[in-house]
Short mmCIF file of C-alpha atoms and ligand atoms in Angstrom, two decimals:
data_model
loop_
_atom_site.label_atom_id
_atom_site.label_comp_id
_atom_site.label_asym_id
_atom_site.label_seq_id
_atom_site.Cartn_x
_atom_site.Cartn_y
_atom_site.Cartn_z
CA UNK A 1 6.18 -54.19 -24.11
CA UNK A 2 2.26 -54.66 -22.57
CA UNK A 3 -0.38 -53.37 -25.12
CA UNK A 4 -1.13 -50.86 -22.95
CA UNK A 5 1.97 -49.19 -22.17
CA UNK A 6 3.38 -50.05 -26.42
CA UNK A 7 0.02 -47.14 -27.76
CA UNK A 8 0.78 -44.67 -24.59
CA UNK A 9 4.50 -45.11 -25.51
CA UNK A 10 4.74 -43.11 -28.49
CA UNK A 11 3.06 -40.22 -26.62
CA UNK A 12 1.58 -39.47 -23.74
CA UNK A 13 2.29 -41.41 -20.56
CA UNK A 14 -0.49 -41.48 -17.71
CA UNK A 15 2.09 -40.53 -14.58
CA UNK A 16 0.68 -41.06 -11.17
CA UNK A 17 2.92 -39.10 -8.51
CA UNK A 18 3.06 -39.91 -4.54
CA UNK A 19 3.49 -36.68 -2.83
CA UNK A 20 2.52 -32.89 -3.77
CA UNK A 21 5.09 -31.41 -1.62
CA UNK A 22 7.72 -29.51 -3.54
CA UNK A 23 9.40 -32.11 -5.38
CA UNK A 24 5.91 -33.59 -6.02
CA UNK A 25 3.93 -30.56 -7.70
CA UNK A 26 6.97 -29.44 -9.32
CA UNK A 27 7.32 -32.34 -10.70
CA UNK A 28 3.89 -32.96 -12.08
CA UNK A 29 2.89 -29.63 -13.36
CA UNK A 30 6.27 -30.38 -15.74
CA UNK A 31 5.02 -33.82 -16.46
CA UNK A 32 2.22 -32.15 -17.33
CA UNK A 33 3.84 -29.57 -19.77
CA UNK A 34 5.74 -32.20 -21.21
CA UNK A 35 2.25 -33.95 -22.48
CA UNK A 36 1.64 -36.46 -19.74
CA UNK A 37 -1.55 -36.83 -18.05
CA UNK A 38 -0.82 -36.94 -14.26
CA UNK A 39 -2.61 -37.86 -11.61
CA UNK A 40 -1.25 -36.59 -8.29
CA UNK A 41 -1.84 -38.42 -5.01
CA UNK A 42 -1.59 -36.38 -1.81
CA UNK A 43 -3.39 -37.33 1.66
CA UNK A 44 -3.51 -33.82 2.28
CA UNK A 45 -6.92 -33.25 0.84
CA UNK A 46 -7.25 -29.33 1.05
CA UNK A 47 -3.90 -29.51 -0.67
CA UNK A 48 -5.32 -31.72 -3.51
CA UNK A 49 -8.45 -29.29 -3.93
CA UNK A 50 -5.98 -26.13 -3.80
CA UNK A 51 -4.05 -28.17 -6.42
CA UNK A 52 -7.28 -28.79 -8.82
CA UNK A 53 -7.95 -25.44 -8.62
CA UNK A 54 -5.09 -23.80 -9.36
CA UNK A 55 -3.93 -22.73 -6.75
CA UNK A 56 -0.10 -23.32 -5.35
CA UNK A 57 0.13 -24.71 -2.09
CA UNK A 58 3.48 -23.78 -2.05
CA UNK A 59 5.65 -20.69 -3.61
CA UNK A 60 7.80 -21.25 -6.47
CA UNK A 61 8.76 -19.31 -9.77
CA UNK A 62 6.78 -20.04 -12.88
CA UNK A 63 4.20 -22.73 -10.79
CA UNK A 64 1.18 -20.61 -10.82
CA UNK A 65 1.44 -20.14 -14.37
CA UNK A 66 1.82 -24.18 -15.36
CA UNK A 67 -0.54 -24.84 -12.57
CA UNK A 68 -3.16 -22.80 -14.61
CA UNK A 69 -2.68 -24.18 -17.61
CA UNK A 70 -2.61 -27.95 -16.70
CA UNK A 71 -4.58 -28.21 -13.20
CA UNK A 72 -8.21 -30.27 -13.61
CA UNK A 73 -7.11 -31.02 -17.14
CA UNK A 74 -3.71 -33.09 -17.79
CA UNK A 75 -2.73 -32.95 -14.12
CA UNK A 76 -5.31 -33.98 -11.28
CA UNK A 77 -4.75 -34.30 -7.83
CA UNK A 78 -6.41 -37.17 -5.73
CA UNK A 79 -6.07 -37.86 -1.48
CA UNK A 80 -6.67 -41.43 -2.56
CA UNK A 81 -4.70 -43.84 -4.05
CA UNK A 82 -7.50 -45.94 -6.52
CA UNK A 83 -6.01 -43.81 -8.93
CA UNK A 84 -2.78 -45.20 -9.15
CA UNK A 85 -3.62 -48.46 -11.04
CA UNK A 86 -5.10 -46.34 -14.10
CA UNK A 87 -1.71 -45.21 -14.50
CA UNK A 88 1.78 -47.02 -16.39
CA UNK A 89 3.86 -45.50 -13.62
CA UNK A 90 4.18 -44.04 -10.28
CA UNK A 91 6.69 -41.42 -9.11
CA UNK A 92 7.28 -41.62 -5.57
CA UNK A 93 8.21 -37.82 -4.35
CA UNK A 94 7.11 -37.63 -0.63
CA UNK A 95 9.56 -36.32 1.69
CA UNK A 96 12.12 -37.93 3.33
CA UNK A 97 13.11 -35.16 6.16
CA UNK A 98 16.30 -35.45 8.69
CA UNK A 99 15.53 -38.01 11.44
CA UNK A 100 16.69 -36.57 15.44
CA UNK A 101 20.05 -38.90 15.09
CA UNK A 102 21.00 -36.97 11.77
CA UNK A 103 19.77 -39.94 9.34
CA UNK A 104 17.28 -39.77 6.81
CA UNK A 105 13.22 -40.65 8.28
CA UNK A 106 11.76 -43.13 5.83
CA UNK A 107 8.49 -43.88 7.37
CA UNK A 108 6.67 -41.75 4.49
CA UNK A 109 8.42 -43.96 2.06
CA UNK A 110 7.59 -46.63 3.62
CA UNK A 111 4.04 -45.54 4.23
CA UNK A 112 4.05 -44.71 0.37
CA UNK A 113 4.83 -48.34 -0.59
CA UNK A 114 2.57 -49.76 1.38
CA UNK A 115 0.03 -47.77 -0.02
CA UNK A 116 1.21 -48.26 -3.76
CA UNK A 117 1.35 -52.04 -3.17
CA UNK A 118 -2.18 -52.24 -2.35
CA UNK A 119 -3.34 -50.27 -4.66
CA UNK A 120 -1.70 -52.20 -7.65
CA UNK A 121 -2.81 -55.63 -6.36
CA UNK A 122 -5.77 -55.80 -8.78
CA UNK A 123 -4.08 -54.00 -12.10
CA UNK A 124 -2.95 -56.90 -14.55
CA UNK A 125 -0.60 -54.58 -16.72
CA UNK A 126 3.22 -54.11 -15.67
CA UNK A 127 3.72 -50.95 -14.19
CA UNK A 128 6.74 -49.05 -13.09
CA UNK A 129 7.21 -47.41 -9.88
CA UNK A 130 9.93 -44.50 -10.16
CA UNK A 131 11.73 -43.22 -6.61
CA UNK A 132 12.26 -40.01 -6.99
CA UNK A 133 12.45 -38.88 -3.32
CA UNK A 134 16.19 -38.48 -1.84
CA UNK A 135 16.65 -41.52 -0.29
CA UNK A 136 19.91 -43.08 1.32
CA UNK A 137 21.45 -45.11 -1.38
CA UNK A 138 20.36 -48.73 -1.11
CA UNK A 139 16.79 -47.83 0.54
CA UNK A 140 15.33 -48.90 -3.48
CA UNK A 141 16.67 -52.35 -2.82
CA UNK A 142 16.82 -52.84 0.67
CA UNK A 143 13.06 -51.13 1.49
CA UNK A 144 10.98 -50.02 -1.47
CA UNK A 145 11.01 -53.22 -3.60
CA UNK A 146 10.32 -55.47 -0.87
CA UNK A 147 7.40 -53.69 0.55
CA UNK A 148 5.68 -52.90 -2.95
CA UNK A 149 5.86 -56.90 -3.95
CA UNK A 150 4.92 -57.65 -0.27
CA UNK A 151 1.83 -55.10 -0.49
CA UNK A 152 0.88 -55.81 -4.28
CA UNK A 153 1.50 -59.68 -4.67
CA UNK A 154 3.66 -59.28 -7.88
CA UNK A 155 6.09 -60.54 -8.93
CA UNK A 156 9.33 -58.90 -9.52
CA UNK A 157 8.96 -59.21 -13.60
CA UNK A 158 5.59 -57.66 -13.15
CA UNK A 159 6.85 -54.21 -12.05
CA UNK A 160 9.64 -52.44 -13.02
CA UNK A 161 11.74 -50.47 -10.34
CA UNK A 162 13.76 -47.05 -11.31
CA UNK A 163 15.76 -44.29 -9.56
CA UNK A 164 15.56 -41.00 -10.74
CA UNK A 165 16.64 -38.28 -8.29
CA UNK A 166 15.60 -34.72 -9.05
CA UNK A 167 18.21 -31.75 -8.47
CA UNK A 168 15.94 -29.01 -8.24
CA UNK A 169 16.97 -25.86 -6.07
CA UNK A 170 14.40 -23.86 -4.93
CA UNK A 171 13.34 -21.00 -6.58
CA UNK A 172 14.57 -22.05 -9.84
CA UNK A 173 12.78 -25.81 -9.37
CA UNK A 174 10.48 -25.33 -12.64
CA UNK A 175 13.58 -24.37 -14.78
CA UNK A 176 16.06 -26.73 -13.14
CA UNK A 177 13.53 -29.51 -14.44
CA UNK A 178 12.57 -28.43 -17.42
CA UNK A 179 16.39 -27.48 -18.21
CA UNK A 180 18.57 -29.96 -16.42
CA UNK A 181 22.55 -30.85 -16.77
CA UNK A 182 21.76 -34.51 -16.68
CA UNK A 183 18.74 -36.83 -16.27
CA UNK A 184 20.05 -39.96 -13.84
CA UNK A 185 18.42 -43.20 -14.10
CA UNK A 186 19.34 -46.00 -12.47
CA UNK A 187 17.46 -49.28 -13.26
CA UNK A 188 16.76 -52.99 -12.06
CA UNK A 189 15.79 -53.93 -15.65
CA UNK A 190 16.38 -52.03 -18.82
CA UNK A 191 12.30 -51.55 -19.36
CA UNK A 192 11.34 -49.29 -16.43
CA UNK A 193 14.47 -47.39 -17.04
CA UNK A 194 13.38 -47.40 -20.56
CA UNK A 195 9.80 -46.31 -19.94
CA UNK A 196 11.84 -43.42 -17.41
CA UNK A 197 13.79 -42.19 -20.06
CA UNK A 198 10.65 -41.90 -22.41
CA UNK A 199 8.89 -39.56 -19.89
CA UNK A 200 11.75 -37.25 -20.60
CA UNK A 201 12.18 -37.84 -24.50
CA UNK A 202 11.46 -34.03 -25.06
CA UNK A 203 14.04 -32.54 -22.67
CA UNK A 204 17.54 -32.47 -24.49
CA UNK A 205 20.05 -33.06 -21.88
CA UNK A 206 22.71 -35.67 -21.03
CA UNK A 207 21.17 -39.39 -19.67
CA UNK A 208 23.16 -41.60 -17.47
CA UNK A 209 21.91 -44.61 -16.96
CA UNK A 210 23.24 -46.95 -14.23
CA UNK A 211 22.15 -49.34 -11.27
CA UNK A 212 19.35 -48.19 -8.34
CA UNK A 213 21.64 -47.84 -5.91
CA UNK A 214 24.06 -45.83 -7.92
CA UNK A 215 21.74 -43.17 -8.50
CA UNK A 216 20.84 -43.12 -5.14
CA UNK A 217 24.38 -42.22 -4.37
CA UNK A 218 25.07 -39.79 -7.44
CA UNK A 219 21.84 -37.19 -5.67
CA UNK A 220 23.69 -37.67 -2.57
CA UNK A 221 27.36 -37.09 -3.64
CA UNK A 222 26.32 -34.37 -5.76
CA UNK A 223 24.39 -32.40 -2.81
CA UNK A 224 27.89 -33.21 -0.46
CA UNK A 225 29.97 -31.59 -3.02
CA UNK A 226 27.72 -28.77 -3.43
CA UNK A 227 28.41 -28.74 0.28
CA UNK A 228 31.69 -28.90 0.20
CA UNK A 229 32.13 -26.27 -2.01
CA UNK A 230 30.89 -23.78 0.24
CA UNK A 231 32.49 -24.93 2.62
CA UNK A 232 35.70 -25.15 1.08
CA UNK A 233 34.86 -20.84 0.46
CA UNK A 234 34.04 -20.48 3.94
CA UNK A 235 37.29 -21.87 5.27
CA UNK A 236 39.09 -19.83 2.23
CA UNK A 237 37.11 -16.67 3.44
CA UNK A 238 37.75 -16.93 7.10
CA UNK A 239 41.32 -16.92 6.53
CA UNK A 240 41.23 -14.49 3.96
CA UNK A 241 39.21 -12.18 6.34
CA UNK A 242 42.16 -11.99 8.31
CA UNK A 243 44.60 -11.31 5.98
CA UNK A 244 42.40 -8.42 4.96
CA UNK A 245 42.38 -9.90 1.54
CA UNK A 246 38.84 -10.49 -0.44
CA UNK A 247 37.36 -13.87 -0.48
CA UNK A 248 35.63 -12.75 -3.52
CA UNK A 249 38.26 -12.00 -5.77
CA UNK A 250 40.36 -15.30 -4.73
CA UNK A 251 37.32 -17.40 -5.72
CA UNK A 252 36.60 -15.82 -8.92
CA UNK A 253 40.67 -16.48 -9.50
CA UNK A 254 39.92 -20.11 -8.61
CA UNK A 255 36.71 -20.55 -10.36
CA UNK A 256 38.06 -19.95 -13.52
CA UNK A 257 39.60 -23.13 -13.56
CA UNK A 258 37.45 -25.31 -15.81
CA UNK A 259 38.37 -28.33 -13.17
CA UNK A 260 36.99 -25.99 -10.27
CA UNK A 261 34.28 -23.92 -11.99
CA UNK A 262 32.88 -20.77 -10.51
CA UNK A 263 30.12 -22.05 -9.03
CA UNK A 264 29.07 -22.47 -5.06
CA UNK A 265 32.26 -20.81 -4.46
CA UNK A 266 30.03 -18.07 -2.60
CA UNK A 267 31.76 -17.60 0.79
CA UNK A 268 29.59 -16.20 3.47
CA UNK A 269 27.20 -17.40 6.46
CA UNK A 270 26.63 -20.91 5.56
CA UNK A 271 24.53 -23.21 3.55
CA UNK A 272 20.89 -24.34 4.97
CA UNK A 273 17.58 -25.13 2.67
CA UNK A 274 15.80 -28.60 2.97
CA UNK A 275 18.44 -30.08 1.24
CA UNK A 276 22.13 -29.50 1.56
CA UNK A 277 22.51 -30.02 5.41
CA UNK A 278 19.57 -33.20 5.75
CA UNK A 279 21.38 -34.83 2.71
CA UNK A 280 25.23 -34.22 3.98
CA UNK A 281 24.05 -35.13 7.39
CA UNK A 282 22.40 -38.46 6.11
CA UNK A 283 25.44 -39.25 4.23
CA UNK A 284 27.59 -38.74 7.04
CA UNK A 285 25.08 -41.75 9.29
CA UNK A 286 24.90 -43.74 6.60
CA UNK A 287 28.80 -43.70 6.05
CA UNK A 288 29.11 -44.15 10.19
CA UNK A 289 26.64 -47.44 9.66
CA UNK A 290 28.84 -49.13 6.76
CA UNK A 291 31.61 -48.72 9.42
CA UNK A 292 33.35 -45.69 7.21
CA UNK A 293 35.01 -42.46 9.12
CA UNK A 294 33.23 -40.11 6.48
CA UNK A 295 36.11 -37.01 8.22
CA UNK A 296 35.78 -34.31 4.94
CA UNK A 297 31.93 -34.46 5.37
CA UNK A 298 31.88 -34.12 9.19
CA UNK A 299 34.42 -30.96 8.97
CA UNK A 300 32.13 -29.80 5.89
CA UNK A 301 29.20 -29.72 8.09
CA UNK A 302 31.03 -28.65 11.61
CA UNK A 303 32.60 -25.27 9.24
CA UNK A 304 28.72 -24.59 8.16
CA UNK A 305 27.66 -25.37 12.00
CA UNK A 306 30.23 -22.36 13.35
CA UNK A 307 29.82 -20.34 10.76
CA UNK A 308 26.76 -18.22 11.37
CA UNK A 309 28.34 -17.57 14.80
CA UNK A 310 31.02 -15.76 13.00
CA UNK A 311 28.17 -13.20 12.41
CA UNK A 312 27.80 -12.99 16.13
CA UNK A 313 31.26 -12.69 17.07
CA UNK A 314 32.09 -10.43 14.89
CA UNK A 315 28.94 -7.74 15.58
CA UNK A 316 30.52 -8.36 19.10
CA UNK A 317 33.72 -6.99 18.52
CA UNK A 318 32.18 -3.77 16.54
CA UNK A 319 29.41 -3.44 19.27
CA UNK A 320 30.37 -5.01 22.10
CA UNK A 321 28.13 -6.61 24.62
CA UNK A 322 25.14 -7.31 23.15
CA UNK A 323 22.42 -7.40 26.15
CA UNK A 324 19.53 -5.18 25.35
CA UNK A 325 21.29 -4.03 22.06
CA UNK A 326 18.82 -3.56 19.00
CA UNK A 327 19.51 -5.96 16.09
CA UNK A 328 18.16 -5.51 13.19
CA UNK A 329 18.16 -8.93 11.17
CA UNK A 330 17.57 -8.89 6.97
CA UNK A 331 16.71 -11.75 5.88
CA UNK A 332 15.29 -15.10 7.20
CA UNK A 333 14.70 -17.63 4.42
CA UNK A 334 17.83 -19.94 3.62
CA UNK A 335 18.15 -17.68 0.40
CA UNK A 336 16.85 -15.00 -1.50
CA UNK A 337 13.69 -16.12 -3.75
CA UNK A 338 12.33 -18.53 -1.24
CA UNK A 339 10.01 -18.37 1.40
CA UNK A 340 11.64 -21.45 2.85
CA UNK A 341 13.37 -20.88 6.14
CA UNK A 342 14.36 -24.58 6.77
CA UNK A 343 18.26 -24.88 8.09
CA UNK A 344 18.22 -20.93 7.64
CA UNK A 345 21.68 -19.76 9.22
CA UNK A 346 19.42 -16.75 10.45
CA UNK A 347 17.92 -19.26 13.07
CA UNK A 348 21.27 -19.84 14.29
CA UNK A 349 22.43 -15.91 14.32
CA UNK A 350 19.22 -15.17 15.74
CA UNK A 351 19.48 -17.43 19.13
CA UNK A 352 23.01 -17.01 20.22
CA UNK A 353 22.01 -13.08 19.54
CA UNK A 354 18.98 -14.04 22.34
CA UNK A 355 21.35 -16.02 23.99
CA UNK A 356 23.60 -12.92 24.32
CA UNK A 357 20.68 -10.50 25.76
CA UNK A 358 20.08 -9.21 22.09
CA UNK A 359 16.72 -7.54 21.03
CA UNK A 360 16.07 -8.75 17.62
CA UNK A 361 14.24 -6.96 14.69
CA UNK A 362 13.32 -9.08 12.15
CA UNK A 363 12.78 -8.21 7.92
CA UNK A 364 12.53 -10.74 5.22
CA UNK A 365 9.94 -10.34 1.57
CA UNK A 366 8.74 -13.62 2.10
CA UNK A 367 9.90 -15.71 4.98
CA UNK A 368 8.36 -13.63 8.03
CA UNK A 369 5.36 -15.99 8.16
CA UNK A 370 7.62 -19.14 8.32
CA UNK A 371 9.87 -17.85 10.50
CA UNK A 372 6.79 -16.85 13.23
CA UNK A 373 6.52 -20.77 13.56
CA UNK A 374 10.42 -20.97 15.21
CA UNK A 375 11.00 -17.87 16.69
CA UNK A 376 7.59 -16.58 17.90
CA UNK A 377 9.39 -14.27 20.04
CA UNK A 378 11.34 -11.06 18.28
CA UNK A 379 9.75 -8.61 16.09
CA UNK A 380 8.89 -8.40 13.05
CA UNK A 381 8.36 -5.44 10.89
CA UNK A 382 6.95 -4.95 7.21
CA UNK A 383 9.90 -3.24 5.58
CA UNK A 384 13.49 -3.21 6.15
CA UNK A 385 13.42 0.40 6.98
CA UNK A 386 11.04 -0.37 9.96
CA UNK A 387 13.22 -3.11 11.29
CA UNK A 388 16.40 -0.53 11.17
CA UNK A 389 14.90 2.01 12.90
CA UNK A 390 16.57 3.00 16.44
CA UNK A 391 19.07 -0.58 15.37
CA UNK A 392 22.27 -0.51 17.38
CA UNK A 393 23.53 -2.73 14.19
CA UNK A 394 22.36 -4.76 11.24
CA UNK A 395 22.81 -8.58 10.11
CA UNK A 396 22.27 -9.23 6.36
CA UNK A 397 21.80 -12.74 6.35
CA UNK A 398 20.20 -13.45 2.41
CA UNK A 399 21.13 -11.76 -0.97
CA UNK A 400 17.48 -10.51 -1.63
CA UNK A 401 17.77 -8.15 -4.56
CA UNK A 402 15.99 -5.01 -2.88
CA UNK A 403 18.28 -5.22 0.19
CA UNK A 404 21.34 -4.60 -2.30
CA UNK A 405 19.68 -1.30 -2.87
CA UNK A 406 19.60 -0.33 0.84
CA UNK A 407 21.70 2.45 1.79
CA UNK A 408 19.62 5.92 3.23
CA UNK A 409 17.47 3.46 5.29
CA UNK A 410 20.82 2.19 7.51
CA UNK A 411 20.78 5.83 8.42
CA UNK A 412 17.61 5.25 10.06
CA UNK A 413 20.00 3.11 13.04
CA UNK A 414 21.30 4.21 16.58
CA UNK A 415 24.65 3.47 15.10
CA UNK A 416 25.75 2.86 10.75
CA UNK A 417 26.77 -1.04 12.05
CA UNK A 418 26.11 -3.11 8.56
CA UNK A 419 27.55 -6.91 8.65
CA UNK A 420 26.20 -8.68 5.65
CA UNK A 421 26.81 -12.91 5.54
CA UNK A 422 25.80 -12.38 1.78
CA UNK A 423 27.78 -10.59 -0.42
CA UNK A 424 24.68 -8.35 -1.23
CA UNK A 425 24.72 -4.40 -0.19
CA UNK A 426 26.35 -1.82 -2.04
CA UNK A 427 27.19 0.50 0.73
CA UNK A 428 30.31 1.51 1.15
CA UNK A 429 31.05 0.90 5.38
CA UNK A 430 28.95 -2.59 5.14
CA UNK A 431 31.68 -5.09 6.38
CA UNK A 432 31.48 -8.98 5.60
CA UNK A 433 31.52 -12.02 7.09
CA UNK A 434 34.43 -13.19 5.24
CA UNK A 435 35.72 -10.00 3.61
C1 LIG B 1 20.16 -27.61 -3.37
C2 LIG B 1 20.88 -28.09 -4.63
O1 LIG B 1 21.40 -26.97 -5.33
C3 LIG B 1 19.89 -28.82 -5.54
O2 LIG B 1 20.55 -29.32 -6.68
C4 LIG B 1 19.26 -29.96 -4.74
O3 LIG B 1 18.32 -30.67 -5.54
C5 LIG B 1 18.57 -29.43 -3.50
O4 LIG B 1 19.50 -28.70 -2.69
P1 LIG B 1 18.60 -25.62 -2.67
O5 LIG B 1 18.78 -26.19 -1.31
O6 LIG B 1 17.25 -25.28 -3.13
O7 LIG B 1 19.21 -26.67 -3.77
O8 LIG B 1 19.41 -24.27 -2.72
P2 LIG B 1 20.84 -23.84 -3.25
O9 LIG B 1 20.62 -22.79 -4.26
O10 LIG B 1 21.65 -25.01 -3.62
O11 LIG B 1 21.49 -23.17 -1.95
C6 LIG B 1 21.66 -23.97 -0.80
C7 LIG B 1 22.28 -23.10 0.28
O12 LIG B 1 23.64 -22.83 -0.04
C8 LIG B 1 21.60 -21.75 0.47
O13 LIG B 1 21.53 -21.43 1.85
C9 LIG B 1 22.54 -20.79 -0.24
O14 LIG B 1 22.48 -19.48 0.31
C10 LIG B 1 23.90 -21.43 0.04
N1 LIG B 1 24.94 -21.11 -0.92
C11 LIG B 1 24.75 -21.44 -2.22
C12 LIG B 1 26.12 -20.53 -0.49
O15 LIG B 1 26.28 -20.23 0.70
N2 LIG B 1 27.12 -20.30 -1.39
C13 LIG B 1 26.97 -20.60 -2.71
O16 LIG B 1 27.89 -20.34 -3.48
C14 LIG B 1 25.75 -21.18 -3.14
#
């Protein structure tokens, strides 16, 4: 192994990272922890200062904290790329959202390679450049190599190419890295994965190391079955909701199956995030472009499409029409914990309830801001009382701790209507999506 790389190898690693979005910063303030010195690369460059000092441009548990610790002195954050060559490896972690025909938009990926290329024309040491990103599987191969040999002038022996996909949820991203089930790295060469698995020689967790493209596919596969999953409840729950029967108790019967297991059997208004419906929906194209007929992942995402409507339909049949009723909505991030309201099912509740004629009250801890952006037009109120008061019903769309405690507060309503798409209140007369 290159002199340089051979005295860093033994300990610290000098980790450059493309991108200090949320995979990006998550993933360097643990770098970071773990005793590498990281240099972060974002254009953004009031996101880089906010970065060096201290502060998190975005919200997620425990990120402050590290940020504190580690910004401006293992971890620094640059909106220019000169860095990079100072570094053994890059990480690339910009995003890769959902394109308008449902596939996955690479141009920052591409961008990013262009970018890394140039800037590792001049280093003489082999260096490794690490996708971490979601990307279709094949796009290592097909775009990323190409373009960083183009760009750089290398040769393929003098830098290594790796794959390894992060599968952090938000909210928990910090401890879902820190503590993860396995640590995937796929390889062209067995010295960048090598070098890969070294960055993570003080995490104790399963490695599985296989080809790029493989562990391209294994981020994707894993978010479809997550999918699916919740799907699968969904369809379970609807079914179960008319046989008066509770979804609940037939998953936990299920779950405790070790084939099964109990978890994303949570039936209710649907899946969203940044991740579960770009990735199924990118899997899906990409399956329709090799020619496949990908059926189970179209029906997983139609289920999650008609399922916040459910909501609707069924506040319909306890209210009736809906023009110029009061709706109070809980809840507009894609989950509790998260300020995130990307994909949040309470976008899709909230226009077919403006569709219908609806006045809409909205109440979420931390998503309000975001959700300003898309809907502009209802109301928002500072607590969930506030939003409930004079409702002709209420929507619980996220399982936010502090609304499981509501109960006086629904008595501030026209009318006691409580329909939660979370399993989440304690209130006796709430009624449930699915049960
Ligand atoms: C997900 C994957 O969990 C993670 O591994 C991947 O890296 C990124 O995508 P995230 O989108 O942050 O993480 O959130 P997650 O906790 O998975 O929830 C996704 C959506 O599914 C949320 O809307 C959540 O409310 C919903 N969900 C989750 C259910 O409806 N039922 C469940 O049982 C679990």
């Amino acid at each position: 192994m290159d002199d340089g790389i051979k005295q860093n190898y033994e300990g610290k690693l000098r980790i450059s990272i493309l991108g200090g979005g949320y995979v990006g910063l998550v993933t360097a303030v643990c770098l970071a922890e773990l005793g590498h010195r990281v240099d972060l690369v974002d254009i953004d460059k009031e996101r880089c200062e906010l970065i060096n000092a201290g502060e998190p441009p975005i919200y997620e548990s425990g990120l402050r904290e590290l940020l504190s610790i580690h910004a401006c002195r293992s971890l620094h954050a640059y909106a220019s790329y000169d860095v990079i060559k100072g570094s053994d490896m890059t990480f690339i972690c910009v995003g890769t959202p959902q394109g308008a025909d449902g596939s996955s938009d690479l141009s920052m990926v591409s961008s990013a390679c262009t970018s890394l290329g140039d800037s590792l024309k001049d280093k003489e040491e082999y260096h490794a450049v690490v996708v971490k990103s979601t990307v279709p599987p094949g796009t290592t191969e097909q775009l990323v190599i190409p373009s960083v040999l183009e760009h750089s002038g290398k040769e393929i022996s003098e830098i290594g190419f790796a794959v390894n996909p992060e599968f952090l949820r938000e909210g928990m991203a910090i401890y879902d890295f820190m503590n993860p089930d396995r640590i995937v790295i796929g390889s062209l060469e067995e010295r960048a994965g090598d070098l890969v698995e070294s960055v993570y020689r003080k995490i104790n967790a399963p490695i599985v190391r296989t080809a790029l493209t493989s562990a391209e596919m294994i981020k994707y596969a894993s978010n479809a079955f997550l999918a699916t999953k919740i799907s699968y409840a969904n369809e379970i729950g609807n079914i179960c909701k008319r046989l008066g029967i509770d979804v609940y108790d037939v998953m936990k019967g299920i779950g405790l199956d070790h084939r099964i297991g109990p978890a994303f059997l949570n039936a209710g208004a649907g899946f969203g995030g940044s991740c579960l419906p770009k990735d199924l929906s990118a899997l899906i194209a990409l399956a329709e472009d090799l020619g496949e007929d990908p059926v189970l992942l179209r029906s997983v995402m139609s289920i999650n499409e008609r399922q916040p409507l459910r909501m609707v339909d069924l506040l319909s049949r306890r209210v009736g029409d809906l023009r110029g009723k009061k709706i109070a909505i809980l809840g507009l991030s894609f989950k509790d914990n998260t300020d995130d309201v990307r994909e949040s099912r309470s976008i899709d509740v909230i226009n077919e309830l403006i569709l219908r004629g609806a006045l809409v009250a909205a109440y979420d801890p931390r998503g309000s801001t975001s959700m300003k952006r898309i809907l502009p037009d209802i109301s928002y109120h500072p607590t969930a009382a506030e939003a409930l008061r004079n409702a002709d019903a209420c929507l619980v769309m996220t399982e936010w701790p502090e609304f499981g405690l509501l109960d006086d507060e629904f008595n501030l309503m026209r009318s006691r209507v409580i329909i939660e798409g979370r399993r989440v209140l304690s209130c006796k007369d709430r009624e449930g999506i699915c049960w």
